[in-house]
Structure formats: structure tokens, C-alpha cells
Amino acid sequence: AEIDGSTTILEAGEQAGIGMPYGCRMGICHTCTLTLVSGSVTDVRNGDQYNQPNEQIQTCVTVANGDCTLNI
């Protein structure tokens, strides 16, 4: 899916018709946590960047920095 820099990964997956796990949608419950396979994402709450394979990211509070792949 193609998204802009302000659309969360959770929202992008849902827009693409992918059944994404979620709970609170605020980064509290960690239900949306998935494994980053490749690429880079930024946490919109604090600006932290994640770009290491096998890192756990919360899709409800992260945006993609270009192409990225997740293990859903």
C-alpha cells in the first residue's frame, strides 16, 4: 500500500484490506505489535526510529519511512 507520512501503518493496512491486530489505537496495550522485517518506521509519539530486522513495532503509533515489510 502507498501511504503518506502521516498515516499510521495500522491505518494503511486496514485501508488495504489487511486484517491488522489492534486494541487501544494509542500505543498503550501493545496488541498491534508486529515484527519489522525490513525498512524503517518512526514512532509518532516520540520520534524514535526503528530500522533493524526483527524489531517489534507498534503499528498504531508508527509511520513508514519509505518501503517497509512487516510480518503479520
mmCIF file of C-alpha atoms in Angstrom:
data_model
loop_
_atom_site.group_PDB
_atom_site.id
_atom_site.type_symbol
_atom_site.label_atom_id
_atom_site.label_comp_id
_atom_site.label_asym_id
_atom_site.label_seq_id
_atom_site.Cartn_x
_atom_site.Cartn_y
_atom_site.Cartn_z
ATOM 1 C CA ALA A 1 0.000 0.000 0.000
ATOM 2 C CA GLU A 2 1.155 3.523 -0.666
ATOM 3 C CA ILE A 3 0.628 5.999 2.154
ATOM 4 C CA ASP A 4 1.701 9.468 3.142
ATOM 5 C CA GLY A 5 4.000 10.202 6.047
ATOM 6 C CA SER A 6 1.163 10.868 8.479
ATOM 7 C CA THR A 7 -0.833 7.642 8.028
ATOM 8 C CA THR A 8 -0.014 5.005 10.609
ATOM 9 C CA ILE A 9 0.929 1.530 9.493
ATOM 10 C CA LEU A 10 -2.212 0.189 11.172
ATOM 11 C CA GLU A 11 -4.421 2.564 9.186
ATOM 12 C CA ALA A 12 -2.568 1.745 5.953
ATOM 13 C CA GLY A 13 -3.056 -1.976 6.458
ATOM 14 C CA GLU A 14 -6.736 -1.514 7.152
ATOM 15 C CA GLN A 15 -7.143 0.694 4.060
ATOM 16 C CA ALA A 16 -5.503 -2.070 2.012
ATOM 17 C CA GLY A 17 -7.975 -4.621 3.381
ATOM 18 C CA ILE A 18 -5.472 -6.452 5.588
ATOM 19 C CA GLY A 19 -6.729 -7.830 8.899
ATOM 20 C CA MET A 20 -4.426 -5.979 11.273
ATOM 21 C CA PRO A 21 -4.341 -6.727 15.018
ATOM 22 C CA TYR A 22 -5.222 -3.748 17.212
ATOM 23 C CA GLY A 23 -6.624 -2.777 20.577
ATOM 24 C CA CYS A 24 -6.469 0.710 22.038
ATOM 25 C CA ARG A 25 -5.050 2.516 18.930
ATOM 26 C CA MET A 26 -2.968 4.728 21.256
ATOM 27 C CA GLY A 27 0.176 2.653 21.864
ATOM 28 C CA ILE A 28 -0.808 1.542 25.360
ATOM 29 C CA CYS A 29 -1.972 -2.077 25.046
ATOM 30 C CA HIS A 30 0.649 -3.405 22.541
ATOM 31 C CA THR A 31 -1.991 -5.573 20.789
ATOM 32 C CA CYS A 32 -0.920 -4.135 17.422
ATOM 33 C CA THR A 33 2.748 -5.099 17.848
ATOM 34 C CA LEU A 34 4.254 -6.755 14.760
ATOM 35 C CA THR A 35 7.757 -7.691 13.600
ATOM 36 C CA LEU A 36 9.591 -5.330 11.245
ATOM 37 C CA VAL A 37 11.187 -7.451 8.513
ATOM 38 C CA SER A 38 12.797 -4.631 6.541
ATOM 39 C CA GLY A 39 12.647 -0.873 6.134
ATOM 40 C CA SER A 40 12.327 1.917 8.634
ATOM 41 C CA VAL A 41 9.474 3.333 10.715
ATOM 42 C CA THR A 42 9.119 6.275 13.096
ATOM 43 C CA ASP A 43 7.133 6.333 16.332
ATOM 44 C CA VAL A 44 4.898 9.424 16.097
ATOM 45 C CA ARG A 45 4.796 9.840 19.877
ATOM 46 C CA ASN A 46 8.495 10.466 20.420
ATOM 47 C CA GLY A 47 10.278 10.379 17.040
ATOM 48 C CA ASP A 48 12.154 7.130 17.760
ATOM 49 C CA GLN A 49 13.162 5.316 14.582
ATOM 50 C CA TYR A 50 13.172 1.554 14.152
ATOM 51 C CA ASN A 51 15.094 0.019 11.269
ATOM 52 C CA GLN A 52 16.555 -3.262 12.463
ATOM 53 C CA PRO A 53 15.164 -6.568 11.162
ATOM 54 C CA ASN A 54 13.093 -8.437 13.765
ATOM 55 C CA GLU A 55 12.380 -5.320 15.844
ATOM 56 C CA GLN A 56 8.928 -5.253 17.401
ATOM 57 C CA ILE A 57 6.924 -2.174 16.417
ATOM 58 C CA GLN A 58 3.505 -0.878 17.379
ATOM 59 C CA THR A 59 1.638 -0.278 14.130
ATOM 60 C CA CYS A 60 -0.920 2.115 15.658
ATOM 61 C CA VAL A 61 1.731 4.705 16.530
ATOM 62 C CA THR A 62 4.303 4.282 13.751
ATOM 63 C CA VAL A 63 4.568 5.665 10.235
ATOM 64 C CA ALA A 64 6.689 4.245 7.415
ATOM 65 C CA ASN A 65 9.850 5.985 6.251
ATOM 66 C CA GLY A 66 9.664 4.657 2.703
ATOM 67 C CA ASP A 67 9.247 0.998 1.813
ATOM 68 C CA CYS A 68 8.926 -1.416 4.706
ATOM 69 C CA THR A 69 7.850 -5.019 5.220
ATOM 70 C CA LEU A 70 6.146 -6.437 8.317
ATOM 71 C CA ASN A 71 5.447 -9.977 9.434
ATOM 72 C CA ILE A 72 1.693 -10.028 10.007
#
